[in-house]
């Protein structure tokens, strides 16, 4: 198995081993797969569990000589670099190791119902640039994905990436269910015209690159796994996106868990016990999404005669002690907390994370917390952290990069 130091060497190899013309993007269609031995060393470096050869020996259980040999191979092949000296533990100061970031870039797209975020993530997992714009997903897959690609290519130009030589692929998050077997969007409630769509097929009409697609809440959950500095990342987490809609992503043993078909964590259509029979897009009544999502709360404000068009405006009213806005936000938090209590009792996570615009409301967060502590078993909440996301606004982009790179740095690769 051959590995390549950077984009230039990979393009040169592809040029020398094929007939006919070749574009830059063709050179990146199938990044080389990694051996199990390489993955064993790369994984703890990517997650932050190891920062030196000594750390790798401790984490993997491999002998120091084996670790040293594999690290030297990865350095020679351009996947790992030494960045300086770490803290001494009584002997010689260890050389710090990290994934080589400049080996490639991932174009990341986080689509919402009426807004979108775009980012560029390097191969070390660092978010180098981001952009947030208004974008109506109801315009349809062709228009939305074409506009998304235009934003990413514009950001690459601003970053000074000539010919987009380092763009290795795209990772896209959508506000709807995505089949893990077909990678197609399935019955999205807020994406008219997207049912059955393959995002990868649409994107490849314009640019021939690998494309990974996932539900936005799953990507936000994966974003919480991106370590910063020497921090430890909890292995078992539940991430709840509470925005215009409600979604949930699950992390088990440090890995994103999507279930057998990709639907794991979809709490939006869980029936709220004793709730009003409000019709839901799924055809039933009393679903959490229909009662506690941002769209549902804005609708209630409007039905009460208040001129409120966004969740942000409603949250601002609650901060100014508006009684109805405050009551609706707290009620939504209580209903969401009630559904999450069952999940916490069952799954017993280390951390429950709230993200999305409603997580900016202290009243909503307080409602979730109080209900969890009231409805959960004491043993389930004894060590539980309930927090607002560390990456509000950028978590989906970080997670999109993480999910793409998980495939790049795997035995299977992107093929």
mmCIF file of C-alpha atoms in Angstrom, residues 92-272:
data_model
loop_
_atom_site.group_PDB
_atom_site.id
_atom_site.type_symbol
_atom_site.label_atom_id
_atom_site.label_comp_id
_atom_site.label_asym_id
_atom_site.label_seq_id
_atom_site.Cartn_x
_atom_site.Cartn_y
_atom_site.Cartn_z
ATOM 1 C CA UNK A 92 13.832 13.434 28.205
ATOM 2 C CA UNK A 93 11.059 15.746 27.019
ATOM 3 C CA UNK A 94 8.831 13.828 24.554
ATOM 4 C CA UNK A 95 8.295 15.083 21.018
ATOM 5 C CA UNK A 96 4.664 16.101 20.448
ATOM 6 C CA UNK A 97 2.859 14.484 17.531
ATOM 7 C CA UNK A 98 -0.177 15.517 15.526
ATOM 8 C CA UNK A 99 -1.971 14.747 12.273
ATOM 9 C CA UNK A 100 -0.606 16.752 9.361
ATOM 10 C CA UNK A 101 -3.323 19.310 8.636
ATOM 11 C CA UNK A 102 -2.118 20.604 5.279
ATOM 12 C CA UNK A 103 -2.568 17.222 3.565
ATOM 13 C CA UNK A 104 -6.071 18.214 2.449
ATOM 14 C CA UNK A 105 -9.266 20.176 3.088
ATOM 15 C CA UNK A 106 -12.852 19.083 3.634
ATOM 16 C CA UNK A 107 -15.647 21.336 2.392
ATOM 17 C CA UNK A 108 -18.340 21.229 5.103
ATOM 18 C CA UNK A 109 -22.002 22.191 4.676
ATOM 19 C CA UNK A 110 -24.540 22.434 7.513
ATOM 20 C CA UNK A 111 -27.995 23.059 6.043
ATOM 21 C CA UNK A 112 -30.863 24.338 8.167
ATOM 22 C CA UNK A 113 -34.437 25.106 7.194
ATOM 23 C CA UNK A 114 -33.827 28.778 6.397
ATOM 24 C CA UNK A 115 -30.078 29.228 6.931
ATOM 25 C CA UNK A 116 -26.845 27.427 6.164
ATOM 26 C CA UNK A 117 -23.275 27.307 7.411
ATOM 27 C CA UNK A 118 -20.179 26.517 5.375
ATOM 28 C CA UNK A 119 -16.699 25.664 6.570
ATOM 29 C CA UNK A 120 -13.280 24.415 5.554
ATOM 30 C CA UNK A 121 -11.702 21.813 7.827
ATOM 31 C CA UNK A 122 -8.113 20.646 7.377
ATOM 32 C CA UNK A 123 -6.954 17.058 7.863
ATOM 33 C CA UNK A 124 -6.055 17.683 11.504
ATOM 34 C CA UNK A 125 -9.720 18.532 12.135
ATOM 35 C CA UNK A 126 -9.156 22.286 12.562
ATOM 36 C CA UNK A 127 -11.900 24.606 11.297
ATOM 37 C CA UNK A 128 -9.975 27.132 9.187
ATOM 38 C CA UNK A 129 -12.851 29.256 7.869
ATOM 39 C CA UNK A 130 -16.618 29.496 8.231
ATOM 40 C CA UNK A 131 -19.478 31.408 6.665
ATOM 41 C CA UNK A 132 -23.145 31.699 7.721
ATOM 42 C CA UNK A 133 -25.859 32.801 5.292
ATOM 43 C CA UNK A 134 -29.623 32.827 4.845
ATOM 44 C CA UNK A 135 -30.631 29.972 2.541
ATOM 45 C CA UNK A 136 -34.122 28.488 2.097
ATOM 46 C CA UNK A 137 -33.926 24.706 1.871
ATOM 47 C CA UNK A 138 -37.347 24.722 0.176
ATOM 48 C CA UNK A 139 -35.685 26.048 -3.001
ATOM 49 C CA UNK A 140 -34.837 22.424 -3.742
ATOM 50 C CA UNK A 141 -31.727 20.243 -3.848
ATOM 51 C CA UNK A 142 -30.252 21.470 -7.135
ATOM 52 C CA UNK A 143 -30.436 25.167 -6.283
ATOM 53 C CA UNK A 144 -29.398 24.777 -2.638
ATOM 54 C CA UNK A 145 -26.468 22.452 -3.271
ATOM 55 C CA UNK A 146 -25.249 24.528 -6.234
ATOM 56 C CA UNK A 147 -25.287 27.636 -4.023
ATOM 57 C CA UNK A 148 -23.502 25.696 -1.270
ATOM 58 C CA UNK A 149 -20.748 24.629 -3.630
ATOM 59 C CA UNK A 150 -20.345 28.214 -4.863
ATOM 60 C CA UNK A 151 -19.888 29.406 -1.269
ATOM 61 C CA UNK A 152 -17.257 26.738 -0.578
ATOM 62 C CA UNK A 153 -15.291 27.482 -3.730
ATOM 63 C CA UNK A 154 -15.408 31.185 -2.883
ATOM 64 C CA UNK A 155 -14.048 30.435 0.582
ATOM 65 C CA UNK A 156 -11.247 28.375 -0.946
ATOM 66 C CA UNK A 157 -10.297 31.337 -3.119
ATOM 67 C CA UNK A 158 -10.231 33.575 -0.037
ATOM 68 C CA UNK A 159 -8.050 31.009 1.721
ATOM 69 C CA UNK A 160 -5.580 31.148 -1.164
ATOM 70 C CA UNK A 161 -6.016 27.588 -2.405
ATOM 71 C CA UNK A 162 -5.067 27.866 -6.106
ATOM 72 C CA UNK A 163 -7.180 25.648 -8.341
ATOM 73 C CA UNK A 164 -8.746 24.201 -5.169
ATOM 74 C CA UNK A 165 -5.908 21.649 -5.203
ATOM 75 C CA UNK A 166 -6.364 20.663 -1.553
ATOM 76 C CA UNK A 167 -10.137 20.084 -1.638
ATOM 77 C CA UNK A 168 -10.494 16.383 -0.859
ATOM 78 C CA UNK A 169 -14.267 16.074 -0.619
ATOM 79 C CA UNK A 170 -17.509 17.408 0.843
ATOM 80 C CA UNK A 171 -19.377 16.550 4.027
ATOM 81 C CA UNK A 172 -23.012 17.686 4.127
ATOM 82 C CA UNK A 173 -25.506 17.831 6.994
ATOM 83 C CA UNK A 174 -29.247 18.075 6.295
ATOM 84 C CA UNK A 175 -32.224 18.725 8.620
ATOM 85 C CA UNK A 176 -33.866 15.396 7.876
ATOM 86 C CA UNK A 177 -33.363 11.612 8.139
ATOM 87 C CA UNK A 178 -30.613 10.069 6.007
ATOM 88 C CA UNK A 179 -30.486 6.340 5.279
ATOM 89 C CA UNK A 180 -27.173 4.824 6.344
ATOM 90 C CA UNK A 181 -27.531 2.142 3.654
ATOM 91 C CA UNK A 182 -28.415 4.295 0.608
ATOM 92 C CA UNK A 183 -27.234 7.763 1.782
ATOM 93 C CA UNK A 184 -30.552 9.156 0.511
ATOM 94 C CA UNK A 185 -32.797 11.575 2.391
ATOM 95 C CA UNK A 186 -35.962 9.837 3.593
ATOM 96 C CA UNK A 187 -39.308 11.547 4.357
ATOM 97 C CA UNK A 188 -37.940 14.889 5.640
ATOM 98 C CA UNK A 189 -40.676 16.940 7.306
ATOM 99 C CA UNK A 190 -39.143 20.351 6.544
ATOM 100 C CA UNK A 191 -37.437 19.746 3.203
ATOM 101 C CA UNK A 192 -40.059 19.804 0.420
ATOM 102 C CA UNK A 193 -38.725 18.260 -2.787
ATOM 103 C CA UNK A 194 -35.844 16.419 -1.066
ATOM 104 C CA UNK A 195 -37.426 13.015 -0.379
ATOM 105 C CA UNK A 196 -35.344 10.238 -1.925
ATOM 106 C CA UNK A 197 -32.614 12.651 -3.034
ATOM 107 C CA UNK A 198 -28.977 11.548 -3.101
ATOM 108 C CA UNK A 199 -26.949 14.614 -2.150
ATOM 109 C CA UNK A 200 -23.808 13.008 -3.557
ATOM 110 C CA UNK A 201 -25.398 12.514 -6.992
ATOM 111 C CA UNK A 202 -26.544 16.135 -7.149
ATOM 112 C CA UNK A 203 -23.162 17.517 -6.069
ATOM 113 C CA UNK A 204 -21.227 15.335 -8.513
ATOM 114 C CA UNK A 205 -23.044 16.907 -11.428
ATOM 115 C CA UNK A 206 -20.851 19.933 -10.764
ATOM 116 C CA UNK A 207 -17.692 18.589 -9.107
ATOM 117 C CA UNK A 208 -16.299 15.058 -9.057
ATOM 118 C CA UNK A 209 -15.362 14.593 -5.413
ATOM 119 C CA UNK A 210 -16.266 12.187 -2.602
ATOM 120 C CA UNK A 211 -19.396 13.328 -0.741
ATOM 121 C CA UNK A 212 -20.524 12.219 2.730
ATOM 122 C CA UNK A 213 -24.046 13.117 3.939
ATOM 123 C CA UNK A 214 -25.624 12.803 7.375
ATOM 124 C CA UNK A 215 -28.386 14.177 9.555
ATOM 125 C CA UNK A 216 -27.488 17.581 11.037
ATOM 126 C CA UNK A 217 -28.040 16.515 14.657
ATOM 127 C CA UNK A 218 -25.666 13.577 14.147
ATOM 128 C CA UNK A 219 -22.999 15.931 12.821
ATOM 129 C CA UNK A 220 -23.477 18.291 15.757
ATOM 130 C CA UNK A 221 -23.058 15.313 18.087
ATOM 131 C CA UNK A 222 -19.847 14.393 16.259
ATOM 132 C CA UNK A 223 -18.720 18.003 16.627
ATOM 133 C CA UNK A 224 -18.726 17.555 20.385
ATOM 134 C CA UNK A 225 -16.055 14.885 19.929
ATOM 135 C CA UNK A 226 -13.562 17.355 18.490
ATOM 136 C CA UNK A 227 -11.063 17.852 21.301
ATOM 137 C CA UNK A 228 -9.437 21.213 21.968
ATOM 138 C CA UNK A 229 -5.994 21.258 23.554
ATOM 139 C CA UNK A 230 -5.550 18.477 26.089
ATOM 140 C CA UNK A 231 -9.204 18.247 27.134
ATOM 141 C CA UNK A 232 -10.827 14.848 27.616
ATOM 142 C CA UNK A 233 -13.968 14.151 25.591
ATOM 143 C CA UNK A 234 -16.713 12.100 27.341
ATOM 144 C CA UNK A 235 -17.205 8.729 25.650
ATOM 145 C CA UNK A 236 -21.007 8.509 25.968
ATOM 146 C CA UNK A 237 -23.018 11.575 24.995
ATOM 147 C CA UNK A 238 -26.496 12.568 23.896
ATOM 148 C CA UNK A 239 -26.697 15.712 21.782
ATOM 149 C CA UNK A 240 -30.059 17.421 21.323
ATOM 150 C CA UNK A 241 -30.541 19.998 18.580
ATOM 151 C CA UNK A 242 -33.403 22.303 19.564
ATOM 152 C CA UNK A 243 -33.958 24.814 16.788
ATOM 153 C CA UNK A 244 -36.752 25.258 14.275
ATOM 154 C CA UNK A 245 -37.081 21.484 14.641
ATOM 155 C CA UNK A 246 -35.821 18.967 17.199
ATOM 156 C CA UNK A 247 -33.233 16.276 16.543
ATOM 157 C CA UNK A 248 -30.873 14.102 18.517
ATOM 158 C CA UNK A 249 -27.494 12.476 17.956
ATOM 159 C CA UNK A 250 -25.974 9.693 20.052
ATOM 160 C CA UNK A 251 -22.303 9.037 20.787
ATOM 161 C CA UNK A 252 -21.438 5.637 22.274
ATOM 162 C CA UNK A 253 -17.892 4.702 23.357
ATOM 163 C CA UNK A 254 -16.567 7.754 21.540
ATOM 164 C CA UNK A 255 -18.197 6.878 18.209
ATOM 165 C CA UNK A 256 -21.281 8.294 16.500
ATOM 166 C CA UNK A 257 -24.108 5.758 16.745
ATOM 167 C CA UNK A 258 -26.754 5.860 14.002
ATOM 168 C CA UNK A 259 -28.492 2.502 14.391
ATOM 169 C CA UNK A 260 -29.149 -0.149 11.753
ATOM 170 C CA UNK A 261 -30.651 2.221 9.166
ATOM 171 C CA UNK A 262 -29.557 5.669 10.341
ATOM 172 C CA UNK A 263 -32.606 6.648 12.404
ATOM 173 C CA UNK A 264 -31.132 6.302 15.908
ATOM 174 C CA UNK A 265 -31.816 9.326 18.107
ATOM 175 C CA UNK A 266 -34.857 10.637 16.222
ATOM 176 C CA UNK A 267 -36.892 11.939 19.166
ATOM 177 C CA UNK A 268 -38.845 14.526 17.175
ATOM 178 C CA UNK A 269 -41.862 12.244 16.781
ATOM 179 C CA UNK A 270 -41.988 10.858 20.301
ATOM 180 C CA UNK A 271 -45.455 11.500 21.733
ATOM 181 C CA UNK A 272 -45.475 13.813 24.763
#
